[in-house]
């Protein structure tokens, strides 16, 4: 769906893109190819030994799940003195880091290892101080927003590999058919994940070595399937990052795409990095009122970018909770929507249910001496958008579903300032 929408560049409404991002809960991951950023020093990281500081990290946006690409940064944030594999099966490479908040004091670290090609091997490496089975359950629940609807079965057996005494844990989640809002039922399916877990110098480690999705017709799709020989070699090889010799933990190079996030923003350091990529300091209101609070923020590549010719425009999207739906706050250096509306009083979009061009007319408001354009769209569910330009930066706020007092709420976004 996103690929189809993004393909049309400016002819496609931003609202259609944002609604798909929200509906599919696409997560933003750090990292982008050097060609896009043109800053070589952001793509090479030397892994150093991580030490515990017992200091609580200061977050601007403390999401339960956080994605990173820098091993030193994730170590600093996680506050874990962890080890990592110094052996990978052939065809494997570092994919990224995922930090799961277990409590205000505890985190669990997940390291994703991806295949270099479609036929290669994928697996997940886990580190935590707490009971690894509880962590596995929480991670699976966080990864699958619908996990609370599943029947969970856990089986644990002793397992010894390469002289390491551990356990083989199988977590099976069975999902029953579910009726959707449109009356259509989803099919029943099962997700089975197998882990080898063991303890090393006070921390629990785990390898998700087998992961299978099976539908009601017994058709299955396998994400991971490591041999016991490889599992044992990985477990035996773990070392502190500064001691690793055979595996690269440098920042992974990402595909340059409007569908893949460049970086997420969690703290002031992230915000400073985001500002350099964007070329301006973005507004980042953390709270509008008791009902509207920020839930996430990230930098991405704008839909008007000419990736083929390396003409990249970056934008930031802030996401907010709202009792009447959700809200996005977009900022960037380009916007044909605003300029078209300013010139004609409307913009034209092809992203309609009947795939025919449609004129979207806008109402003009004045907020804090800013010319703000307000318009509605209904082709992908109801949305209400406000657009304005300030100091050569374009801003837009979109309300998904009808919201009371939106004209008053938008004033808070317009009047907000960058965080120093």
C-alpha positions as semicolon CSV with decimal commas, in nm:
position;residue;x (nm);y (nm);z (nm)
1;X;0,000;0,000;0,000
2;X;0,271;0,249;0,095
3;X;0,474;0,171;-0,218
4;X;0,169;0,233;-0,435
5;X;0,099;0,563;-0,267
6;X;0,457;0,691;-0,258
7;X;0,511;0,615;-0,626
8;X;0,298;0,910;-0,739
9;X;0,521;1,175;-0,582
10;X;0,349;1,513;-0,550
11;X;0,024;1,397;-0,708
12;X;-0,036;1,193;-0,396
13;X;-0,178;1,359;-0,087
14;X;0,045;1,360;0,219
15;X;-0,258;1,258;0,424
16;X;-0,287;0,933;0,231
17;X;0,075;0,854;0,310
18;X;0,044;0,944;0,678
19;X;-0,276;0,745;0,720
20;X;-0,098;0,438;0,586
21;X;0,198;0,494;0,817
22;X;-0,039;0,510;1,114
23;X;-0,253;0,217;1,001
24;X;0,044;-0,012;0,946
25;X;0,241;0,120;1,248
26;X;0,559;0,148;1,044
27;X;0,850;0,195;1,280
28;X;1,131;0,435;1,201
29;X;1,482;0,294;1,215
30;X;1,806;0,484;1,242
31;X;2,054;0,500;0,959
32;X;2,056;0,590;0,594
33;X;2,296;0,533;0,307
34;X;2,594;0,766;0,287
35;X;2,484;0,890;-0,053
36;X;2,167;1,035;0,093
37;X;2,316;1,204;0,400
38;X;2,652;1,294;0,248
39;X;2,811;1,284;0,592
40;X;3,054;0,994;0,605
41;X;3,131;1,027;0,974
42;X;2,778;0,918;1,067
43;X;2,816;0,573;0,913
44;X;3,124;0,437;1,087
45;X;3,125;0,342;1,452
46;X;3,402;0,172;1,645
47;X;3,252;-0,056;1,909
48;X;3,389;0,010;2,255
49;X;3,330;-0,169;2,583
50;X;3,007;-0,057;2,746
51;X;3,008;0,015;3,118
52;X;2,719;0,047;3,362
53;X;2,675;0,399;3,496
54;X;2,357;0,341;3,701
55;X;2,246;0,684;3,575
56;X;1,897;0,721;3,430
57;X;1,909;0,842;3,072
58;X;1,724;1,166;2,999
59;X;1,463;1,120;2,727
60;X;1,247;1,373;2,549
61;X;1,027;1,092;2,416
62;X;1,049;0,777;2,625
63;X;0,891;0,520;2,394
64;X;0,853;0,164;2,521
65;X;1,032;0,038;2,209
66;X;1,330;0,226;2,068
67;X;1,535;0,156;1,754
68;X;1,905;0,237;1,718
69;X;2,188;0,166;1,476
70;X;2,489;0,273;1,689
71;X;2,613;0,011;1,935
72;X;2,778;0,272;2,157
73;X;2,463;0,484;2,175
74;X;2,238;0,189;2,255
75;X;2,483;0,073;2,522
76;X;2,478;0,417;2,681
77;X;2,100;0,431;2,679
78;X;2,046;0,070;2,790
79;X;2,293;0,101;3,079
80;X;2,394;-0,264;3,032
81;X;2,749;-0,396;3,016
82;X;2,663;-0,656;2,754
83;X;2,841;-0,896;2,521
84;X;2,771;-0,953;2,154
85;X;2,842;-1,238;1,909
86;X;3,187;-1,257;1,752
87;X;3,062;-1,524;1,513
88;X;2,781;-1,505;1,259
89;X;2,659;-1,775;1,019
90;X;2,760;-1,714;0,660
91;X;2,538;-1,456;0,491
92;X;2,449;-1,269;0,813
93;X;2,507;-0,901;0,891
94;X;2,404;-0,653;1,159
95;X;2,049;-0,526;1,107
96;X;2,001;-0,294;1,403
97;X;1,932;-0,261;1,774
98;X;1,598;-0,258;1,952
99;X;1,563;-0,147;2,313
100;X;1,257;-0,258;2,509
101;X;1,173;-0,067;2,825
102;X;1,078;-0,315;3,098
103;X;1,056;-0,056;3,378
104;X;1,203;0,284;3,464
105;X;1,523;0,103;3,568
106;X;1,540;-0,197;3,335
107;X;1,577;-0,249;2,961
108;X;1,610;-0,549;2,736
109;X;1,833;-0,530;2,431
110;X;1,753;-0,701;2,102
111;X;2,006;-0,718;1,820
112;X;1,871;-0,807;1,478
113;X;2,096;-0,991;1,236
114;X;1,972;-0,991;0,879
115;X;2,058;-1,195;0,574
116;X;2,269;-1,032;0,304
117;X;2,035;-1,181;0,044
118;X;1,686;-1,335;0,028
119;X;1,817;-1,686;0,080
120;X;2,031;-1,599;0,383
121;X;1,977;-1,637;0,755
122;X;1,799;-1,404;0,998
123;X;1,803;-1,429;1,375
124;X;1,751;-1,226;1,691
125;X;1,999;-1,195;1,979
126;X;1,861;-1,092;2,320
127;X;2,021;-0,949;2,638
128;X;1,851;-0,875;2,971
129;X;1,900;-0,875;3,346
130;X;1,549;-1,003;3,416
131;X;1,380;-1,341;3,368
132;X;1,438;-1,410;2,997
133;X;1,103;-1,586;2,946
134;X;0,910;-1,286;3,078
135;X;1,123;-1,062;2,856
136;X;1,053;-1,280;2,552
137;X;0,679;-1,257;2,619
138;X;0,693;-0,881;2,660
139;X;0,901;-0,840;2,346
140;X;0,661;-1,050;2,140
141;X;0,366;-0,855;2,284
142;X;0,532;-0,524;2,197
143;X;0,629;-0,641;1,849
144;X;0,275;-0,759;1,776
145;X;0,019;-0,500;1,886
146;X;-0,255;-0,765;1,867
147;X;-0,065;-1,011;2,088
148;X;-0,307;-0,964;2,378
149;X;-0,568;-1,149;2,169
150;X;-0,354;-1,462;2,148
151;X;-0,349;-1,780;2,356
152;X;0,007;-1,820;2,481
153;X;0,182;-2,148;2,552
154;X;0,537;-2,164;2,686
155;X;0,754;-2,474;2,703
156;X;1,102;-2,485;2,858
157;X;1,351;-2,773;2,833
158;X;1,717;-2,801;2,931
159;X;1,961;-2,765;2,642
160;X;2,341;-2,782;2,629
161;X;2,541;-2,650;2,335
162;X;2,919;-2,607;2,306
163;X;2,952;-2,679;2,678
164;X;2,700;-2,406;2,768
165;X;2,416;-2,513;2,999
166;X;2,100;-2,336;2,896
167;X;1,734;-2,385;2,810
168;X;1,532;-2,433;2,496
169;X;1,221;-2,211;2,521
170;X;0,930;-2,243;2,280
171;X;0,667;-1,968;2,280
172;X;0,354;-2,045;2,080
173;X;0,091;-1,778;2,018
174;X;-0,239;-1,897;1,874
175;X;-0,470;-1,635;1,721
176;X;-0,839;-1,709;1,668
177;X;-1,038;-1,556;1,381
178;X;-1,133;-1,197;1,458
179;X;-1,414;-0,984;1,319
180;X;-1,293;-0,653;1,176
181;X;-1,486;-0,325;1,164
182;X;-1,594;-0,393;0,805
183;X;-1,741;-0,728;0,909
184;X;-1,464;-0,938;0,750
185;X;-1,303;-1,206;0,968
186;X;-0,928;-1,252;0,987
187;X;-0,807;-1,610;0,957
188;X;-0,671;-1,811;1,247
189;X;-0,294;-1,851;1,263
190;X;-0,007;-1,950;1,491
191;X;0,331;-1,791;1,557
192;X;0,599;-2,018;1,704
193;X;0,931;-1,880;1,830
194;X;1,213;-2,094;1,968
195;X;1,494;-1,953;2,181
196;X;1,816;-2,087;2,328
197;X;1,876;-1,898;2,654
198;X;2,168;-1,903;2,898
199;X;2,335;-1,689;3,164
200;X;2,678;-1,529;3,135
201;X;2,841;-1,302;3,396
202;X;2,513;-1,192;3,549
203;X;2,315;-1,130;3,230
204;X;2,070;-1,349;3,043
205;X;2,132;-1,405;2,673
206;X;1,899;-1,557;2,418
207;X;1,904;-1,651;2,049
208;X;1,571;-1,661;1,863
209;X;1,689;-1,936;1,631
210;X;1,357;-2,050;1,481
211;X;1,050;-1,844;1,397
212;X;0,752;-1,980;1,201
213;X;0,415;-1,834;1,102
214;X;0,144;-2,090;1,019
215;X;-0,207;-2,005;0,896
216;X;-0,528;-2,203;0,933
217;X;-0,458;-2,392;0,610
218;X;-0,124;-2,513;0,749
219;X;0,070;-2,294;0,508
220;X;0,378;-2,167;0,685
221;X;0,640;-1,897;0,644
222;X;0,973;-1,925;0,820
223;X;1,170;-1,617;0,926
224;X;1,459;-1,786;1,105
225;X;1,602;-2,136;1,124
226;X;1,954;-2,173;1,263
227;X;2,123;-2,508;1,299
228;X;2,225;-2,624;1,649
229;X;2,586;-2,603;1,535
230;X;2,546;-2,232;1,451
231;X;2,349;-2,162;1,769
232;X;2,629;-2,311;1,978
233;X;2,900;-2,120;1,790
234;X;2,714;-1,790;1,834
235;X;2,660;-1,848;2,206
236;X;3,021;-1,952;2,266
237;X;3,159;-1,653;2,074
238;X;3,007;-1,368;2,277
239;X;3,251;-1,095;2,383
240;X;3,239;-0,736;2,499
241;X;3,207;-0,504;2,197
242;X;3,563;-0,370;2,224
243;X;3,701;-0,725;2,207
244;X;3,510;-0,835;1,895
245;X;3,734;-0,916;1,597
246;X;3,526;-1,107;1,341
247;X;3,191;-0,920;1,325
248;X;3,132;-0,561;1,214
249;X;2,912;-0,352;1,445
250;X;2,948;-0,034;1,238
251;X;2,632;0,156;1,153
252;X;2,446;-0,042;0,884
253;X;2,397;0,128;0,548
254;X;2,028;0,163;0,466
255;X;1,835;0,175;0,142
256;X;1,746;0,533;0,044
257;X;1,367;0,533;0,025
258;X;1,069;0,749;0,113
259;X;0,927;0,437;0,277
260;X;1,218;0,385;0,521
261;X;1,277;0,618;0,815
262;X;1,615;0,786;0,853
263;X;1,622;0,813;1,233
264;X;1,400;0,826;1,540
265;X;1,420;1,099;1,802
266;X;1,428;1,007;2,170
267;X;1,668;1,251;2,339
268;X;1,843;1,585;2,286
269;X;2,140;1,419;2,118
270;X;1,905;1,263;1,863
271;X;1,734;1,601;1,816
272;X;2,067;1,770;1,743
273;X;2,152;1,503;1,484
274;X;1,805;1,539;1,331
275;X;1,848;1,918;1,306
276;X;2,171;1,873;1,107
277;X;2,000;1,635;0,865
278;X;1,696;1,860;0,826
279;X;1,895;2,181;0,799
280;X;1,682;2,354;1,060
281;X;1,574;2,320;1,423
282;X;1,230;2,157;1,426
283;X;0,947;2,237;1,661
284;X;0,890;1,953;1,905
285;X;0,601;2,029;2,143
286;X;0,593;1,737;2,386
287;X;0,248;1,811;2,525
288;X;-0,042;2,018;2,394
289;X;-0,290;1,934;2,672
290;X;-0,380;1,637;2,894
291;X;-0,526;1,449;2,597
292;X;-0,264;1,535;2,335
293;X;0,090;1,418;2,408
294;X;0,376;1,320;2,181
295;X;0,419;0,946;2,124
296;X;0,700;0,944;1,869
297;X;0,908;1,148;1,627
298;X;1,137;1,069;1,339
299;X;1,313;1,203;1,031
300;X;1,232;1,061;0,691
301;X;1,280;1,132;0,322
302;X;1,006;1,355;0,179
303;X;0,788;1,227;-0,104
304;X;0,905;1,504;-0,338
305;X;1,265;1,379;-0,329
306;X;1,439;1,279;-0,654
307;X;1,622;0,978;-0,517
308;X;1,746;0,863;-0,857
309;X;1,941;1,189;-0,898
310;X;2,031;1,211;-0,528
311;X;1,819;1,522;-0,468
312;X;1,695;1,441;-0,121
313;X;1,454;1,648;0,086
314;X;1,419;1,553;0,452
315;X;1,120;1,601;0,677
316;X;1,026;1,530;1,036
317;X;0,701;1,374;1,151
318;X;0,587;1,404;1,513
319;X;0,307;1,171;1,625
320;X;0,058;1,255;1,901
321;X;-0,206;1,068;2,096
322;X;-0,555;1,218;2,091
323;X;-0,876;1,091;2,248
324;X;-1,058;1,151;1,918
325;X;-0,796;0,984;1,698
326;X;-0,434;1,068;1,625
327;X;-0,239;1,375;1,515
328;X;0,074;1,418;1,303
329;X;0,294;1,728;1,285
330;X;0,504;1,745;0,967
331;X;0,789;1,991;0,902
332;X;1,020;2,035;0,604
333;X;1,181;2,275;0,359
334;X;0,943;2,193;0,074
335;X;0,565;2,173;0,026
336;X;0,382;2,201;-0,303
337;X;0,053;2,178;-0,112
338;X;0,104;2,511;0,061
339;X;0,229;2,688;-0,252
340;X;-0,054;2,551;-0,467
341;X;-0,314;2,656;-0,209
342;X;-0,158;2,999;-0,172
343;X;-0,168;3,047;-0,550
344;X;-0,501;2,883;-0,637
345;X;-0,694;2,832;-0,314
346;X;-0,674;2,455;-0,366
347;X;-0,439;2,168;-0,454
348;X;-0,503;1,868;-0,677
349;X;-0,456;1,507;-0,574
350;X;-0,488;1,175;-0,758
351;X;-0,500;0,971;-0,436
352;X;-0,877;0,920;-0,442
353;X;-1,091;0,610;-0,417
354;X;-1,181;0,631;-0,788
355;X;-0,824;0,730;-0,891
356;X;-0,948;1,052;-1,054
357;X;-0,795;1,398;-0,997
358;X;-0,968;1,592;-0,723
359;X;-0,940;1,952;-0,611
360;X;-0,903;2,002;-0,236
361;X;-1,013;2,354;-0,142
362;X;-0,877;2,530;0,165
363;X;-1,002;2,790;0,410
364;X;-0,764;3,070;0,512
365;X;-0,702;3,151;0,879
366;X;-0,471;3,393;1,058
367;X;-0,291;3,252;1,362
368;X;-0,020;3,454;1,534
369;X;0,028;3,656;1,213
370;X;0,077;3,335;1,012
371;X;-0,136;3,258;0,708
372;X;-0,273;2,912;0,786
373;X;-0,467;2,702;0,533
374;X;-0,725;2,452;0,656
375;X;-0,875;2,171;0,449
376;X;-1,053;1,834;0,486
377;X;-1,003;1,503;0,307
378;X;-1,232;1,200;0,315
379;X;-1,094;0,947;0,065
380;X;-0,886;0,756;0,323
381;X;-1,108;0,820;0,623
382;X;-1,173;1,166;0,759
383;X;-0,878;1,399;0,814
384;X;-0,839;1,771;0,879
385;X;-0,510;1,944;0,790
386;X;-0,365;2,287;0,870
387;X;-0,069;2,416;0,666
388;X;0,150;2,723;0,715
389;X;0,493;2,862;0,634
390;X;0,725;3,024;0,885
391;X;1,085;3,141;0,827
392;X;1,102;2,940;0,501
393;X;0,997;2,617;0,677
394;X;0,668;2,449;0,587
395;X;0,451;2,305;0,865
396;X;0,138;2,091;0,857
397;X;-0,073;1,937;1,132
398;X;-0,322;1,663;1,045
399;X;-0,605;1,547;1,272
400;X;-0,731;1,197;1,194
401;X;-1,100;1,167;1,286
402;X;-1,301;1,470;1,392
403;X;-1,161;1,663;1,685
404;X;-1,336;1,923;1,895
405;X;-1,175;2,268;1,912
406;X;-0,917;2,191;1,641
407;X;-0,891;2,566;1,563
408;X;-0,783;2,625;1,924
409;X;-0,551;2,323;1,937
410;X;-0,370;2,427;1,619
411;X;-0,269;2,754;1,784
412;X;-0,053;2,559;2,028
413;X;0,131;2,391;1,738
414;X;0,175;2,719;1,548
415;X;0,301;2,901;1,858
416;X;0,536;2,620;1,968
417;X;0,913;2,671;1,958
418;X;1,215;2,445;1,897
419;X;1,372;2,287;2,205
420;X;1,706;2,446;2,295
